[in-house]
Amino acid sequence: MSPRRTPLASLVLLLPLLSLALPRSAASPAAEAKRSYAHDAPVALTDLPGGALHIRAGDDVLMVPATSAASRSRRQSSPSTFLQYYVRTTTPVPSGFYNALLVAAKEHKVEYIPEGTFLTMLDSEGFSQVEAMSGVLSILHADPAHKIDHRPGHSRRTATHNNATAYPNATLDIQVVSGPEVASTIATWASLLTSILGERPDVRHPSPTKAVVETASHLADAAADWLALQEITTFVEQREAMMPRNKYARGLVENFDQDGTNPGFLWAKGLKGQGQVVGVGDTGLDADSCFFRDDNVALPSCQLSQYGQVAPASCINQNHRKVVSYRAYPRGDIGDNFQGHGTHVAGSIAGAAAFDTSSKVAWAADYNGLAMEAKLAVDDISADGNSLWPGDDLSTELFPHAALAQAHLHSNSWGGYSNEYTSYAREMDQYTHDNNNDFLILVAAGNDGPDANTVGEPATAKNILSVGAGGHSVPAYNDYGISTGSGQLSGEVTDFSSRGPTADGRLKPDIVCPGMFIRSASSDGDMDTNQCGSYTSSGSRRDGAVTTMSGTSMATPTCAGAAALVRQYFTEGWHVTGQATPSDAIAPSASLIKAIMVHSGQKMQYRSSSGDQTPSTLPHMSQGFGRVDLSKVLYFGTGSQKLHITDNEEISQGGAFSVCFNVAAGTTFKASLVWTDPPGTVQASKALVHDLDLTVASPSGTQSLGNSWGSADRLNNVEQLTFDTPEEGIWTVTVEGHSVALNSQKFSVIVTGDMTINPTCSSSTPAPTPSPAPTPA
């Protein structure tokens, strides 16, 4: 590490002033001097009271306490100006502190950085209020160096644009503290940057907490330096280009049918995706393929002229048998390239051959998607079939369209190479957490394995289902005329499947689905040919119905189709009696669907430097919670294994929730906990915001901690425990709120085993109602 530098920008306080047009009374000098800190001199991040501040950049740059004489003088001279501060507290965060800080911040967003650090904007009055609050350890200024992404192995700021020839500009994503003055402030940036850069950049404001600046690549560093100086800016990173990442696969994820003799037990139950819509953002869709075509209803489609536009009503039609909406982005177009990535992905989710001769349909139907009776809401985010442009803010531009088309799942087979928690990762977490807790997003982990640390953003998000790739079955290899020595088999993680951990040490991928040599719908690159040839597509036979591809791109839609069947299982009320029962139907949360998927996971072999290995326990960085096998979790009224679900239960700091079970010996007993965590702060080096603990107590009193790592998991929002040979007696599954800084947290728990509920020891003990933190006397 280089010698620590005293930040001149912070010492002389040259940061621009941002003023609200609101009268505020200045705090008295006595109030400003009320608390005397022993650390008013610049201090290293590692030497702060309460422990180190964990942020991604500028770890060699000292921080200036806001209690310094220069900082106090600035507040007194301009009391109505809002400045950015880190507010550090004791841990756990005092009860009511977050709500009191929201009041002091006067309509400004309050972000949380683990552990015990809040980031917000305060005027002089608000600063005095916070300074007097119980539990405050220090209040600090950020230096511009703490706001700019520095990734090892990349250029000074970030990765070079992956497609500089086609798009020579650099796109900078800027996280901002939202507040009343933010829109008007960002509106001035284009003119101010023009004077700095010598040419006018494109400045956009796609959401309250984000700005985007697009400029020539050679000006990106200068623009980033200026943006980091702005008071409302919390972090600047250069956006990476996003790149793209059936017959036998269906049987593998439904009940691990390796020999092809019993494929699709969920289809046999009638669960084929009816009533479900799945969103997909990719290179497009060849909608006249027999897998998607509807000769009776026109394709509902629209072409956007600019990002952020809402699709017109004519762009959605639930009566189309397969595609309820097709929206093309400004950098997309209606249709797909020859053997296009998007068509193949969509086919794996919900393709269903129809509208052609009976012989062609019968042949193609062997490659129908996993949720063949589900429908699709498509976003075409690529014009060239290689680079993808999902928009400036996924939470305001990509996902709302799918949700408007009634989708509750979204499949994304694309990503970048950074394993950091980036803007795109945050936006995925934000969309599900803030207002759409029934919307589960699936993302391909990447194709850069078998090395560790290769999972790529936005598969680094917390609330998504990050998907790795497994091999295929022997019958598939034989049918396709491919040697089994050409790749991994169905019980093995593919060598190319990206591995965790993420940059902050979290577990990714979450699960694995088949992703090697997957046959699915093929595009012939023409929207007017109605192709459905009874053969695989090739350069000389472009009209073939299917083509073969490999990658986590192929694994992700297979998992998305499986998730659609899981959602149908709950919306039709199967989970109570094992039969479809309308009175038992529920609208499952995203965390419940995710919990079912990870709970179904089974161990896989993986390649390491010392040869093929199988992990002794799950989860594991090579495969997360393993390969999906839904027969291991879904209950259909037969067999000894039962299913118990808890959904949308809520817990606060220090609270506990317990369920007890009378468990018989001989059947695996397993518990999984998932919660939709608040979006992390991109600037932070730790993404987890709320930390819940799963513990399971055996009849003999042995306590086991979630994820079986020997100590409490302080990084992940998924925890699981498996007991292959449980002892008979009363087992207790408990969820505790270890750290819940932002009021409360909802969660889902799945428990399976040969068991019945024991109500005598089940309980829910919420934490005390938060009380307001003290305000100044």
mmCIF file with all atom_site columns, N, CA, C and O in Angstrom, residues 292-307:
data_model
loop_
_atom_site.group_PDB
_atom_site.id
_atom_site.type_symbol
_atom_site.label_atom_id
_atom_site.label_alt_id
_atom_site.label_comp_id
_atom_site.label_asym_id
_atom_site.label_entity_id
_atom_site.label_seq_id
_atom_site.pdbx_PDB_ins_code
_atom_site.Cartn_x
_atom_site.Cartn_y
_atom_site.Cartn_z
_atom_site.occupancy
_atom_site.B_iso_or_equiv
_atom_site.pdbx_formal_charge
_atom_site.auth_seq_id
_atom_site.auth_comp_id
_atom_site.auth_asym_id
_atom_site.auth_atom_id
_atom_site.pdbx_PDB_model_num
ATOM 1  N N  . PHE A 1 292 ? -42.547 -19.478 -31.388 1.00 0.00 ? 292 PHE A N  1
ATOM 2  C CA . PHE A 1 292 ? -43.134 -18.246 -30.853 1.00 0.00 ? 292 PHE A CA 1
ATOM 3  C C  . PHE A 1 292 ? -44.303 -17.711 -31.676 1.00 0.00 ? 292 PHE A C  1
ATOM 4  O O  . PHE A 1 292 ? -45.061 -16.877 -31.183 1.00 0.00 ? 292 PHE A O  1
ATOM 5  N N  . ARG A 1 293 ? -44.423 -18.154 -32.883 1.00 0.00 ? 293 ARG A N  1
ATOM 6  C CA . ARG A 1 293 ? -45.361 -17.576 -33.847 1.00 0.00 ? 293 ARG A CA 1
ATOM 7  C C  . ARG A 1 293 ? -46.816 -17.737 -33.406 1.00 0.00 ? 293 ARG A C  1
ATOM 8  O O  . ARG A 1 293 ? -47.196 -18.726 -32.784 1.00 0.00 ? 293 ARG A O  1
ATOM 9  N N  . ASP A 1 294 ? -47.628 -16.765 -33.755 1.00 0.00 ? 294 ASP A N  1
ATOM 10 C CA . ASP A 1 294 ? -49.074 -16.838 -33.561 1.00 0.00 ? 294 ASP A CA 1
ATOM 11 C C  . ASP A 1 294 ? -49.723 -16.316 -34.833 1.00 0.00 ? 294 ASP A C  1
ATOM 12 O O  . ASP A 1 294 ? -49.668 -15.111 -35.113 1.00 0.00 ? 294 ASP A O  1
ATOM 13 N N  . ASP A 1 295 ? -50.338 -17.198 -35.598 1.00 0.00 ? 295 ASP A N  1
ATOM 14 C CA . ASP A 1 295 ? -50.955 -16.795 -36.864 1.00 0.00 ? 295 ASP A CA 1
ATOM 15 C C  . ASP A 1 295 ? -52.269 -16.065 -36.669 1.00 0.00 ? 295 ASP A C  1
ATOM 16 O O  . ASP A 1 295 ? -52.829 -15.525 -37.630 1.00 0.00 ? 295 ASP A O  1
ATOM 17 N N  . ASN A 1 296 ? -52.761 -16.037 -35.441 1.00 0.00 ? 296 ASN A N  1
ATOM 18 C CA . ASN A 1 296 ? -54.063 -15.425 -35.188 1.00 0.00 ? 296 ASN A CA 1
ATOM 19 C C  . ASN A 1 296 ? -53.986 -14.058 -34.520 1.00 0.00 ? 296 ASN A C  1
ATOM 20 O O  . ASN A 1 296 ? -54.953 -13.302 -34.555 1.00 0.00 ? 296 ASN A O  1
ATOM 21 N N  . VAL A 1 297 ? -52.853 -13.769 -33.878 1.00 0.00 ? 297 VAL A N  1
ATOM 22 C CA . VAL A 1 297 ? -52.696 -12.501 -33.164 1.00 0.00 ? 297 VAL A CA 1
ATOM 23 C C  . VAL A 1 297 ? -51.383 -11.861 -33.591 1.00 0.00 ? 297 VAL A C  1
ATOM 24 O O  . VAL A 1 297 ? -50.327 -12.504 -33.533 1.00 0.00 ? 297 VAL A O  1
ATOM 25 N N  . ALA A 1 298 ? -51.434 -10.604 -34.009 1.00 0.00 ? 298 ALA A N  1
ATOM 26 C CA . ALA A 1 298 ? -50.229 -9.906  -34.444 1.00 0.00 ? 298 ALA A CA 1
ATOM 27 C C  . ALA A 1 298 ? -49.257 -9.719  -33.287 1.00 0.00 ? 298 ALA A C  1
ATOM 28 O O  . ALA A 1 298 ? -49.665 -9.557  -32.127 1.00 0.00 ? 298 ALA A O  1
ATOM 29 N N  . LEU A 1 299 ? -47.963 -9.732  -33.610 1.00 0.00 ? 299 LEU A N  1
ATOM 30 C CA . LEU A 1 299 ? -46.933 -9.535  -32.595 1.00 0.00 ? 299 LEU A CA 1
ATOM 31 C C  . LEU A 1 299 ? -47.036 -8.126  -32.027 1.00 0.00 ? 299 LEU A C  1
ATOM 32 O O  . LEU A 1 299 ? -46.927 -7.135  -32.767 1.00 0.00 ? 299 LEU A O  1
ATOM 33 N N  . PRO A 1 300 ? -47.236 -7.966  -30.707 1.00 0.00 ? 300 PRO A N  1
ATOM 34 C CA . PRO A 1 300 ? -47.272 -6.622  -30.113 1.00 0.00 ? 300 PRO A CA 1
ATOM 35 C C  . PRO A 1 300 ? -45.855 -6.096  -29.943 1.00 0.00 ? 300 PRO A C  1
ATOM 36 O O  . PRO A 1 300 ? -45.105 -6.563  -29.081 1.00 0.00 ? 300 PRO A O  1
ATOM 37 N N  . SER A 1 301 ? -45.446 -5.144  -30.752 1.00 0.00 ? 301 SER A N  1
ATOM 38 C CA . SER A 1 301 ? -44.059 -4.688  -30.753 1.00 0.00 ? 301 SER A CA 1
ATOM 39 C C  . SER A 1 301 ? -43.984 -3.177  -30.856 1.00 0.00 ? 301 SER A C  1
ATOM 40 O O  . SER A 1 301 ? -44.915 -2.508  -31.326 1.00 0.00 ? 301 SER A O  1
ATOM 41 N N  . CYS A 1 302 ? -42.861 -2.635  -30.426 1.00 0.00 ? 302 CYS A N  1
ATOM 42 C CA . CYS A 1 302 ? -42.629 -1.197  -30.510 1.00 0.00 ? 302 CYS A CA 1
ATOM 43 C C  . CYS A 1 302 ? -41.136 -0.929  -30.502 1.00 0.00 ? 302 CYS A C  1
ATOM 44 O O  . CYS A 1 302 ? -40.353 -1.695  -29.928 1.00 0.00 ? 302 CYS A O  1
ATOM 45 N N  . GLN A 1 303 ? -40.713 0.154   -31.133 1.00 0.00 ? 303 GLN A N  1
ATOM 46 C CA . GLN A 1 303 ? -39.318 0.578   -31.196 1.00 0.00 ? 303 GLN A CA 1
ATOM 47 C C  . GLN A 1 303 ? -39.175 1.897   -30.450 1.00 0.00 ? 303 GLN A C  1
ATOM 48 O O  . GLN A 1 303 ? -39.829 2.886   -30.784 1.00 0.00 ? 303 GLN A O  1
ATOM 49 N N  . LEU A 1 304 ? -38.350 1.919   -29.402 1.00 0.00 ? 304 LEU A N  1
ATOM 50 C CA . LEU A 1 304 ? -38.128 3.144   -28.652 1.00 0.00 ? 304 LEU A CA 1
ATOM 51 C C  . LEU A 1 304 ? -37.154 4.050   -29.395 1.00 0.00 ? 304 LEU A C  1
ATOM 52 O O  . LEU A 1 304 ? -36.196 3.580   -30.022 1.00 0.00 ? 304 LEU A O  1
ATOM 53 N N  . SER A 1 305 ? -37.378 5.343   -29.311 1.00 0.00 ? 305 SER A N  1
ATOM 54 C CA . SER A 1 305 ? -36.465 6.302   -29.937 1.00 0.00 ? 305 SER A CA 1
ATOM 55 C C  . SER A 1 305 ? -35.432 6.815   -28.950 1.00 0.00 ? 305 SER A C  1
ATOM 56 O O  . SER A 1 305 ? -34.385 7.331   -29.348 1.00 0.00 ? 305 SER A O  1
ATOM 57 N N  . GLN A 1 306 ? -35.710 6.682   -27.651 1.00 0.00 ? 306 GLN A N  1
ATOM 58 C CA . GLN A 1 306 ? -34.741 7.093   -26.639 1.00 0.00 ? 306 GLN A CA 1
ATOM 59 C C  . GLN A 1 306 ? -34.941 6.263   -25.383 1.00 0.00 ? 306 GLN A C  1
ATOM 60 O O  . GLN A 1 306 ? -36.025 5.726   -25.131 1.00 0.00 ? 306 GLN A O  1
ATOM 61 N N  . TYR A 1 307 ? -33.877 6.160   -24.587 1.00 0.00 ? 307 TYR A N  1
ATOM 62 C CA . TYR A 1 307 ? -33.949 5.400   -23.341 1.00 0.00 ? 307 TYR A CA 1
ATOM 63 C C  . TYR A 1 307 ? -34.873 6.102   -22.352 1.00 0.00 ? 307 TYR A C  1
ATOM 64 O O  . TYR A 1 307 ? -35.004 7.320   -22.354 1.00 0.00 ? 307 TYR A O  1
#
